[in-house]
Amino acid sequence: MTSNMIPARAWTMLALGVAAQAAGTLVVSAPALLIPHLHAQGTTLTMAGLLAAAPTFGMVLTLIAWGAVTDRFGERIVIAGGLVLTTLAVAGAWAAAGDPVLLGLAFLAGGMTSASTNAASGRVVVGWFPKERRGLAMGIRQMSQPLGVTLAAVTVPQLAEADGIRAALVLPVVLCAVLAVACAIGITNPPRPARSAVSTGGTANPYRADGFLWRIHAVSVLLVVPQFTLSTYGLVWLVGLGWSTAAAGLLVGASQFVGALGRILVGVWSDRAASRVGPLRVVAVSAAVVMAVMAFVDATHLAGAAVFLVVATSVTVADNGLAYTSVAEAAGPFWSGRALGAQNTGQFIAASAVGPGVGALVGAVGFAASFSIVAVLPLLALPLVPRRDQTLQD
C-alpha cells in the first residue's frame, strides 16, 4: 500500500477509531474534573485524587489483555464490545453517585472496559495506513485523547456544579452506547499478512530482540507525568488563581483542543523527517522547559496564566503519537496489540499515581514547587530515547 493508494475506508476507520477513543477518554477524564465538586462537598483533595485515579488504574489492569484479544480476534469486536461494557460501567457509576466506595469501583470498571479502545484503535491506524502517512494518521488518532478531555472539561464540571454527579455522567453513557453501535456496524479489521507468509523474525517476540521497545515504554512513562499533572490539576490551579469553575473548565478544554491539533503537526513532522525518535527527543526537552515556566508563573503570579497553561498542555501531550507509532511499527503486525497495551499500561501506571501523588505534593509544597519537580522527569527521559528508529510494520 502506497501513500497514493489509501482506500477511502481507511479514513472511515480512522474517524471511528478517533470517536471511540474520545468516548473512552471522556469516561476516564470525567472523575478528575469532578474534583472541585467533590472537594466542595467535603471530600479531601487526596481522596478526590484517588477517585480520579480509579479509571486509569482500571486501564492498567486490562490494557495488555485487551491488546492480546485484539491480536487474536481483531479490532472490530474489541472496540465495539468494549464500548458496550463501558456503557454499563458508567451507568453503574450513575447509580452509585453518593456512595464513594461504589462510585470508585464503578470508575475502576469504566477504566478497565474503556481500555479496549486504546490498543485496538491504534492497530486500526497502523493497519490501514502506509508508513509514509502513518505519522499524520496516528497524529489524528491521538487527537482522541485531548478531544475527550476537552469534551469532559466543557461539560462535567459545569453539570456537576449545577445538578450533581449524575447529571455529569449522562453524556458519557449516551455517547458510549451510540458509538458501540456505530463501531459494530462500521469498523472493518485492517488487512494483514498470514502468519505463514511472514518470516520468523516478523512473528517472534520483539521484546527479546533488543531494548528498543523497553526504552520507548520508559520514556513514555516519564513524559506522561507532566501531561496528567496538567490535565488533572490544571482546573484546580486556575480556580486557585481566582477563576470560576466554568471559565477554568472552558480553558482546560481549549488547551486540550490546541494540544490535539499539535499532535497532528508533530505527526506530519515525523513523516517528513522519516523519524519518530528524533522529534520525540525535541518534545522531551520542550516538556521540561514548559513545566519549569509553569512553576515560574505560579511562583511570581505572572499575568497570562491562561496562555502559559495552553502552551504547556500542548507541548506535554505532543509525545504520545510519536511514541505510540514507534511502538506499533517496531512490534510488527502480530505483536502490536500487546505492545501498544504494554505502552499504555506503563503510561497509566504513572498517570494513576499523578492523582493522589501530585495532589499530596501540591498540598505539601504548593503548585510552584510541584511543577518544578515534575519538570525534572522529561530530562530523565532524554538519554533513554533511542538514537535510531526501528520498524517491522510497513
Tab-separated table of C-alpha atoms in Angstrom, residues 20-21 23-29 52-67 86 106-119 121 141 145 228 324 340-352:
chain	number	residue	atom	x	y	z
A	20	ALA	CA	-14.302	5.524	20.088
A	21	GLN	CA	-11.084	6.566	21.811
A	23	ALA	CA	-15.531	8.418	24.241
A	24	GLY	CA	-13.251	6.226	26.332
A	25	THR	CA	-11.158	9.248	27.261
A	26	LEU	CA	-14.294	11.138	28.289
A	27	VAL	CA	-15.091	8.319	30.710
A	28	VAL	CA	-11.555	8.231	32.129
A	29	SER	CA	-11.260	12.041	32.382
A	52	ALA	CA	-9.859	10.492	39.804
A	53	ALA	CA	-7.130	7.863	39.535
A	54	ALA	CA	-9.519	4.882	39.673
A	55	PRO	CA	-10.222	4.753	35.900
A	56	THR	CA	-6.556	4.955	34.945
A	57	PHE	CA	-5.727	2.220	37.442
A	58	GLY	CA	-8.505	0.141	35.897
A	59	MET	CA	-6.924	0.604	32.491
A	60	VAL	CA	-3.598	-0.617	33.864
A	61	LEU	CA	-5.249	-3.893	34.878
A	62	THR	CA	-6.609	-4.701	31.418
A	63	LEU	CA	-4.632	-2.935	28.677
A	64	ILE	CA	-2.299	-5.795	27.824
A	65	ALA	CA	-5.178	-8.282	27.958
A	66	TRP	CA	-7.224	-6.157	25.544
A	67	GLY	CA	-4.162	-5.946	23.291
A	86	THR	CA	-18.027	0.804	29.229
A	106	ALA	CA	-17.647	1.893	39.051
A	107	PHE	CA	-14.938	4.319	37.905
A	108	LEU	CA	-12.447	1.441	38.164
A	109	ALA	CA	-14.682	-0.719	35.973
A	110	GLY	CA	-15.060	2.144	33.496
A	111	GLY	CA	-11.297	2.295	33.109
A	112	MET	CA	-10.986	-1.475	32.757
A	113	THR	CA	-13.534	-1.573	29.938
A	114	SER	CA	-12.613	1.648	28.127
A	115	ALA	CA	-9.041	0.354	27.785
A	116	SER	CA	-10.382	-1.733	24.903
A	117	THR	CA	-10.355	1.280	22.593
A	118	ASN	CA	-6.691	2.122	23.178
A	119	ALA	CA	-4.695	-0.693	21.618
A	121	SER	CA	-7.898	1.847	17.640
A	141	ARG	CA	-5.904	9.325	16.015
A	145	GLN	CA	-7.338	11.846	23.975
A	228	PHE	CA	-1.512	14.205	33.522
A	324	TYR	CA	2.709	5.146	20.011
A	340	LEU	CA	0.531	-0.988	22.493
A	341	GLY	CA	-1.212	-2.432	25.532
A	342	ALA	CA	2.122	-2.536	27.352
A	343	GLN	CA	2.852	1.022	26.190
A	344	ASN	CA	-0.385	2.320	27.651
A	345	THR	CA	-0.048	0.187	30.777
A	346	GLY	CA	3.192	1.898	31.716
A	347	GLN	CA	1.725	5.293	30.985
A	348	PHE	CA	-1.382	4.719	33.028
A	349	ILE	CA	0.530	3.279	35.976
A	350	ALA	CA	2.298	6.626	36.110
A	351	ALA	CA	-0.932	8.507	35.418
A	352	SER	CA	-2.696	6.651	38.246
